[in-house]
Coordinates of C-alpha atoms (C1' of nucleotides) in Angstrom, one line a residue:
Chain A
X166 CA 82.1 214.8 75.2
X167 CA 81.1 211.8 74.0
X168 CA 83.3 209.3 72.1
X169 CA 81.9 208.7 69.2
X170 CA 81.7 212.5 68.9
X171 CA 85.6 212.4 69.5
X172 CA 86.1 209.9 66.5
X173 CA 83.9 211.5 63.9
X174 CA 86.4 215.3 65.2
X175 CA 89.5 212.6 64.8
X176 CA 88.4 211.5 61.5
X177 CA 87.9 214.3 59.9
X178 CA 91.2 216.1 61.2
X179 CA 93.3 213.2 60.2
X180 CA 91.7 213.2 57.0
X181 CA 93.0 216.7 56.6
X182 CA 96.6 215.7 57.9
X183 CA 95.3 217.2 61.5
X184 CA 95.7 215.9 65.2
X185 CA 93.2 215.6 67.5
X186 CA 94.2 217.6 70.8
X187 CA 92.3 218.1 74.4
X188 CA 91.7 222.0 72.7
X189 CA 90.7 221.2 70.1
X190 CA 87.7 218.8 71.8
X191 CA 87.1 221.2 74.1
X192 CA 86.3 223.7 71.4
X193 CA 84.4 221.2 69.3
X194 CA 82.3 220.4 72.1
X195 CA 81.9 223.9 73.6
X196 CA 80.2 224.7 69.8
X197 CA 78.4 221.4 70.1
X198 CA 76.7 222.3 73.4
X199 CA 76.4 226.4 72.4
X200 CA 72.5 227.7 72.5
X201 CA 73.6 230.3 70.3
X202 CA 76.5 231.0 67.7
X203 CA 79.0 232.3 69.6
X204 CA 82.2 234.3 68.6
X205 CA 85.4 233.2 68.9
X206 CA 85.9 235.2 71.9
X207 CA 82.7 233.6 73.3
X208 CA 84.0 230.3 72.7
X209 CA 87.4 231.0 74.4
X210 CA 85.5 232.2 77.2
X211 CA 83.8 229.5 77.7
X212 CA 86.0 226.6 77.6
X213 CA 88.4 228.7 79.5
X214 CA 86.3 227.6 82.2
X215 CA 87.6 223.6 82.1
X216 CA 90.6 224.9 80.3
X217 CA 92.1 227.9 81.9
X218 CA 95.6 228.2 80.1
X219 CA 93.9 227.8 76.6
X220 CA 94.9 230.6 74.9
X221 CA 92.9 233.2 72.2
X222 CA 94.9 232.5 69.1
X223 CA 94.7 228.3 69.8
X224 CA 90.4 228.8 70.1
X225 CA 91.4 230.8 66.7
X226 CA 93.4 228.6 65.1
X227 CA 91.0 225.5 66.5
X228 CA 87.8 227.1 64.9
X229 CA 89.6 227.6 61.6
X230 CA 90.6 224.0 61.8
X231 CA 87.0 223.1 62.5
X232 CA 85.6 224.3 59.2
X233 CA 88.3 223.1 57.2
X234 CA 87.7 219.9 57.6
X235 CA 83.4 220.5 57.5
X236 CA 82.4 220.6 61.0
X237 CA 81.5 224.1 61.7
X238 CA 81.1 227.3 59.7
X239 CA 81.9 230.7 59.9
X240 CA 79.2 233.4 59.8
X241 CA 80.2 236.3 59.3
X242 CA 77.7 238.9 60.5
X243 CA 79.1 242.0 59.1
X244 CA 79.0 244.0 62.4
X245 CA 81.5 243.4 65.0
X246 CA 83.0 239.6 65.5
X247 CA 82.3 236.4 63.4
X248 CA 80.1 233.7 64.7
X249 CA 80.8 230.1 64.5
X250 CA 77.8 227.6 63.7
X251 CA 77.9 224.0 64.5
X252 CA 75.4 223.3 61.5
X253 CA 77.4 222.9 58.0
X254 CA 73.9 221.8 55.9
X255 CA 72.3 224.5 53.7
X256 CA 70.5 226.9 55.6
X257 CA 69.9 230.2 57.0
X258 CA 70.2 233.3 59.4
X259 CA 68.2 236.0 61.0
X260 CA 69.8 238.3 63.1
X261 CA 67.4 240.8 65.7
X262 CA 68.8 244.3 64.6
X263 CA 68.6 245.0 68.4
X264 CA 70.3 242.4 70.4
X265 CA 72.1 240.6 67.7
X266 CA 70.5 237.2 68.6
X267 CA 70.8 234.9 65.9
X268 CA 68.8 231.8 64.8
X269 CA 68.5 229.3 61.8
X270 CA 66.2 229.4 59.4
X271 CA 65.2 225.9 57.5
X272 CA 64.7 226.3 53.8
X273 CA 61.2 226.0 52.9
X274 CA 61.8 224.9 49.3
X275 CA 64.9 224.3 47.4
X276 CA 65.8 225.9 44.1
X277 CA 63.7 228.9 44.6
X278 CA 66.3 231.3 43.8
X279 CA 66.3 231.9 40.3
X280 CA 62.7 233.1 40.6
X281 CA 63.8 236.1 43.4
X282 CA 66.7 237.0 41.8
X283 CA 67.9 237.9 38.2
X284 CA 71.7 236.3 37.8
X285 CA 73.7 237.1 35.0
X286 CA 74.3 233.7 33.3
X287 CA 78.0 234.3 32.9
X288 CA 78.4 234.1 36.9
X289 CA 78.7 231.0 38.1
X290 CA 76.5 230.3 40.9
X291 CA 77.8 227.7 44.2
X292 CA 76.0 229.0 47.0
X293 CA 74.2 231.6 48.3
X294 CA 73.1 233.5 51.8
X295 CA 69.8 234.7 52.9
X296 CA 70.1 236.5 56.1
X297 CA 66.9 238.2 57.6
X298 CA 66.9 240.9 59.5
X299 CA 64.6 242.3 62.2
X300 CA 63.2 242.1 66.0
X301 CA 63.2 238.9 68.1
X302 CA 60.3 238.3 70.2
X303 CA 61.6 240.0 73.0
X304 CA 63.1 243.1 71.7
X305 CA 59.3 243.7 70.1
X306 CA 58.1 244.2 73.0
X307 CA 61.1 246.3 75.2
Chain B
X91 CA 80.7 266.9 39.9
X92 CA 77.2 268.3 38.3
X93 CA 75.5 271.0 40.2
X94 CA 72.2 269.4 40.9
X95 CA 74.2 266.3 42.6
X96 CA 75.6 268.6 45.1
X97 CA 72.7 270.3 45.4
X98 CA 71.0 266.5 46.3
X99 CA 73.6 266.2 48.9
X100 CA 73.1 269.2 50.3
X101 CA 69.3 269.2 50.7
X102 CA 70.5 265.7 52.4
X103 CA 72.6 266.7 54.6
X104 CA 71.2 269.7 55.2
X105 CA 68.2 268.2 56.7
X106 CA 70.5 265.6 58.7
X107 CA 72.0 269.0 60.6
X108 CA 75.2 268.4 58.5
X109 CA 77.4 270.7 56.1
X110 CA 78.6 270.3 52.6
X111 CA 82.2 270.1 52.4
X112 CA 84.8 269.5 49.3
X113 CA 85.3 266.6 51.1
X114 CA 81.9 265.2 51.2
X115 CA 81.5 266.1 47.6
X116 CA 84.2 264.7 46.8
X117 CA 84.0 261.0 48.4
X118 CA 79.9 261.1 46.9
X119 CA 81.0 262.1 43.7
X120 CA 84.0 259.2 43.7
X121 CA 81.1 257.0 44.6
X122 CA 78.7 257.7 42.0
X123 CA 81.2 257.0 39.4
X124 CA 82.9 254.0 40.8
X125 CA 82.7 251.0 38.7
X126 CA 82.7 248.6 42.1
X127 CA 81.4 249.1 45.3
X128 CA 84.9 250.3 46.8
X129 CA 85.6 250.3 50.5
X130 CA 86.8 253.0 52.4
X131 CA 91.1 252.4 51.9
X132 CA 89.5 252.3 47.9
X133 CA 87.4 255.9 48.3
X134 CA 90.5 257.5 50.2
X135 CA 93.3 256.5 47.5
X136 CA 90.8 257.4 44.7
X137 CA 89.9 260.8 46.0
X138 CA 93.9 261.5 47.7
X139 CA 94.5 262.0 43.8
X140 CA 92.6 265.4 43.5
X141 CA 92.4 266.3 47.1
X142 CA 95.9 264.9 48.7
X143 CA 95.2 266.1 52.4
X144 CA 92.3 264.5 53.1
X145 CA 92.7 261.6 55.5
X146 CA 91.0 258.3 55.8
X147 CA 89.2 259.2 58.7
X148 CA 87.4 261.8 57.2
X149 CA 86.7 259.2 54.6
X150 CA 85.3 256.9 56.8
X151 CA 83.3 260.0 58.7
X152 CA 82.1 260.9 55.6
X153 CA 80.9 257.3 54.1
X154 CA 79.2 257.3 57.3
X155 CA 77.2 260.6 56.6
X156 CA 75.8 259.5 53.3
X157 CA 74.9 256.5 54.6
X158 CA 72.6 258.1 57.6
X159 CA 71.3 260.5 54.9
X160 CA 70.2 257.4 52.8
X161 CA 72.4 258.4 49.5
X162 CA 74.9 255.3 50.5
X163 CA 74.8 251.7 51.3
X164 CA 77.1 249.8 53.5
X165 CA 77.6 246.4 52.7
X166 CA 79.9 244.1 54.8
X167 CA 81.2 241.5 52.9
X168 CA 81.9 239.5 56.1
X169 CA 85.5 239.3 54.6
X170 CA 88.1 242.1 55.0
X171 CA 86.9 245.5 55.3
X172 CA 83.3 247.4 54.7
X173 CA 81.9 248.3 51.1
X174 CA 80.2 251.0 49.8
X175 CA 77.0 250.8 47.5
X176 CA 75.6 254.4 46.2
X177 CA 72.4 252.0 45.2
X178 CA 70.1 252.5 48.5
X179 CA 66.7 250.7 47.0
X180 CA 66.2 247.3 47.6
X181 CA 68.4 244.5 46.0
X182 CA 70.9 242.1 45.9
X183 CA 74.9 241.3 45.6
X184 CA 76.8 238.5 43.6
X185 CA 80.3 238.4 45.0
X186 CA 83.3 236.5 43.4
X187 CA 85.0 233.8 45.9
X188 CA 88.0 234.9 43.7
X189 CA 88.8 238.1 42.8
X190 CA 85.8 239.5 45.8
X191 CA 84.1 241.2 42.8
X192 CA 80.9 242.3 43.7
X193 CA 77.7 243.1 41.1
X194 CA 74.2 244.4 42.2
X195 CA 71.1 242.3 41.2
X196 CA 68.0 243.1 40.8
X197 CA 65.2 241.2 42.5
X198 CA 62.8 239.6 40.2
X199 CA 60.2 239.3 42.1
X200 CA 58.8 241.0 45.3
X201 CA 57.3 239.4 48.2
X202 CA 58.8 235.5 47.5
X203 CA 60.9 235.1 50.8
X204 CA 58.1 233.5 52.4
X205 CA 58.2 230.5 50.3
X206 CA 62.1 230.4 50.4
X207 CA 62.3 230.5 53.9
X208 CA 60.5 229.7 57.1
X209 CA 60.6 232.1 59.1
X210 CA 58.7 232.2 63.0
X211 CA 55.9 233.9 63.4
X212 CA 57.1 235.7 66.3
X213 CA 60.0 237.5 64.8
X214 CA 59.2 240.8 62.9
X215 CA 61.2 240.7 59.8
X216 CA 62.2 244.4 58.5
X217 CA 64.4 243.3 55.8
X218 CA 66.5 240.5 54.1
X219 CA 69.9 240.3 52.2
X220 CA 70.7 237.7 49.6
X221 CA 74.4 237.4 48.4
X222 CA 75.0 234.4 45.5
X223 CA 78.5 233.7 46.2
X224 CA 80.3 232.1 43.0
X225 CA 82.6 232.7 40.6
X226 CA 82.4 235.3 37.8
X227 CA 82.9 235.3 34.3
X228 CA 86.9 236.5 34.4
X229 CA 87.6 233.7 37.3
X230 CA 85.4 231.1 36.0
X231 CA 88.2 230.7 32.9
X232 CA 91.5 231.6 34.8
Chain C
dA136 C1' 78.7 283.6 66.1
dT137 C1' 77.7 279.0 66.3
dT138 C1' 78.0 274.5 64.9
dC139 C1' 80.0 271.1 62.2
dT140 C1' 84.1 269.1 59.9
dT141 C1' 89.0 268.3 59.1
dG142 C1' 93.4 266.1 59.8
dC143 C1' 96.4 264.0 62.8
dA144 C1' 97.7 260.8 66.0
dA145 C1' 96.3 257.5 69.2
dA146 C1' 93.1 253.9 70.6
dA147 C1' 90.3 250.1 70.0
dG148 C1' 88.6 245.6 68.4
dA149 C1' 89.2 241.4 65.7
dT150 C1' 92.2 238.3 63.8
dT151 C1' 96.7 236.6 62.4
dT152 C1' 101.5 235.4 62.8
dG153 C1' 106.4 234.0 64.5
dC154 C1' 108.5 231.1 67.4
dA155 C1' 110.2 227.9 71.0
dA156 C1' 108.4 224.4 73.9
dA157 C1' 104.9 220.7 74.2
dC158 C1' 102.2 217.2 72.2
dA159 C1' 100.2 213.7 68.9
dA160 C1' 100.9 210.4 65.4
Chain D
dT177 C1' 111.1 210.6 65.5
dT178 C1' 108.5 213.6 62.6
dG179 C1' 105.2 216.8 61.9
dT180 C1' 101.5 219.4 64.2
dT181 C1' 99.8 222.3 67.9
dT182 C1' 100.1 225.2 71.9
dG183 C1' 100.6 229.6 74.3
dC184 C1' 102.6 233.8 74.4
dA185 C1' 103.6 238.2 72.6
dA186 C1' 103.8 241.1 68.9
dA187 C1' 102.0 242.4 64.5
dT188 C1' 98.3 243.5 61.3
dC189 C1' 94.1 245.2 59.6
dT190 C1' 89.9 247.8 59.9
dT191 C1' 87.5 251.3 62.1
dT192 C1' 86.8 254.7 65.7
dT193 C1' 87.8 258.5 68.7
dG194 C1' 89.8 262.9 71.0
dC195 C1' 91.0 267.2 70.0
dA196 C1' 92.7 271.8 68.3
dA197 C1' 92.4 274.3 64.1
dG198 C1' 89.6 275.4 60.1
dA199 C1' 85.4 275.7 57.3
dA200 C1' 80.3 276.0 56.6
dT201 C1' 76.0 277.9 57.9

DNA sequence: ATTCTTGCAAAAGATTTGCAAACAA
DNA sequence: TTGTTTGCAAATCTTTTGCAAGAAT
């Protein structure tokens, strides 16, 4: 991984009274270099490969830490496992209903949200999710 | 429960190949008249009071049914467990980073996701979910 | 009669936790 | 040194499943 990748993980851990530790890298990069958003299993899986006495509950612990401190987030799917995505800007998901894959979406315009959806003005709005579901190019097709 | 309610569920699970039991009347009829969209622990301590055999897993079998003969929603919070919408048209859910509580919203206008978000051409959207996380009007003060 | 459903217990999957040893600051 | 993290096993939480007995069609 590289090292100023390593000092932007170290900063932000320290800043959150954290240390920086070889599993913790090693997951940071592994969700760096991920095509996809990967589960935590996923993730242990994968580093497991350089790292082969990491254990489940440290890649757990590791990817908790990670978006704590605002360098990953936690997707939560609904079906099955969590996911864990390296981007933390404003954005969003689809999800193919057939193989699971999922992708970002880039908002198109900002602020849009008031004209799709009615909220009562006594709920105090700080975010909000769009996920959108349906068939990837190659489940179309199969 | 009102006759012509069961008689719904029947004529729903009728044509599904299914049976109308107490028990499936029961956990409909505790969803119609829930206040929030409950999750399955919720239905099975709310119904235990007039029927106290029934188990969760018939609970869960059953929320299941109504949901595959389209007189129930499911909606995964992505936190904790499942809930249960009897709304099946379209719309949307505010949930409370606080308390969890969830409201339905109505969309205000059909047919706006394109200019929200940009989606690629080569993936066939079916549907979308919105959830405006925040805090409501109980939490906001507290 | 036949098929579906119930209730129970056990299983399964995902995530969390307690704790002593190891590590980072 | 002091406080944090690791790895392991056990625990927890949610949901599913197998199966014999019971209920609905």
């Amino acid at each position: 991984m590289g090292e100023e990748t390593d000092a932007t993980l170290r900063e932000r851990l320290v800043t959150a009274g954290g240390h920086l530790t070889r599993q913790r890298c090693a997951v940071y990069s592994y969700l760096r270099r991920a095509r996809q958003h990967p589960t935590a299993e996923e993730v242990y899986l994968g580093v497991k490969k350089e790292m082969p006495r990491i254990s489940l509950a440290t890649v757990y612990k590791n990817l908790e830490a990670l978006v704590n401190c605002g360098l990953a987030t936690k997707v939560t799917a609904g079906d099955g496992a969590a996911r864990y995505d390296i981007r933390t800007d404003h954005h969003y998901h689809s999800r193919c209903l057939k193989c699971g894959w999922m992708v970002d979406l880039d908002p198109e315009a900002e602020g849009a949200l008031p004209e799709l959806v009615r909220v009562p003005s006594n709920f105090e709005v700080s975010q909000y999710r769009i996920e959108v579901l349906g068939f990837c190019s190659d489940c179309r097709e199969g």
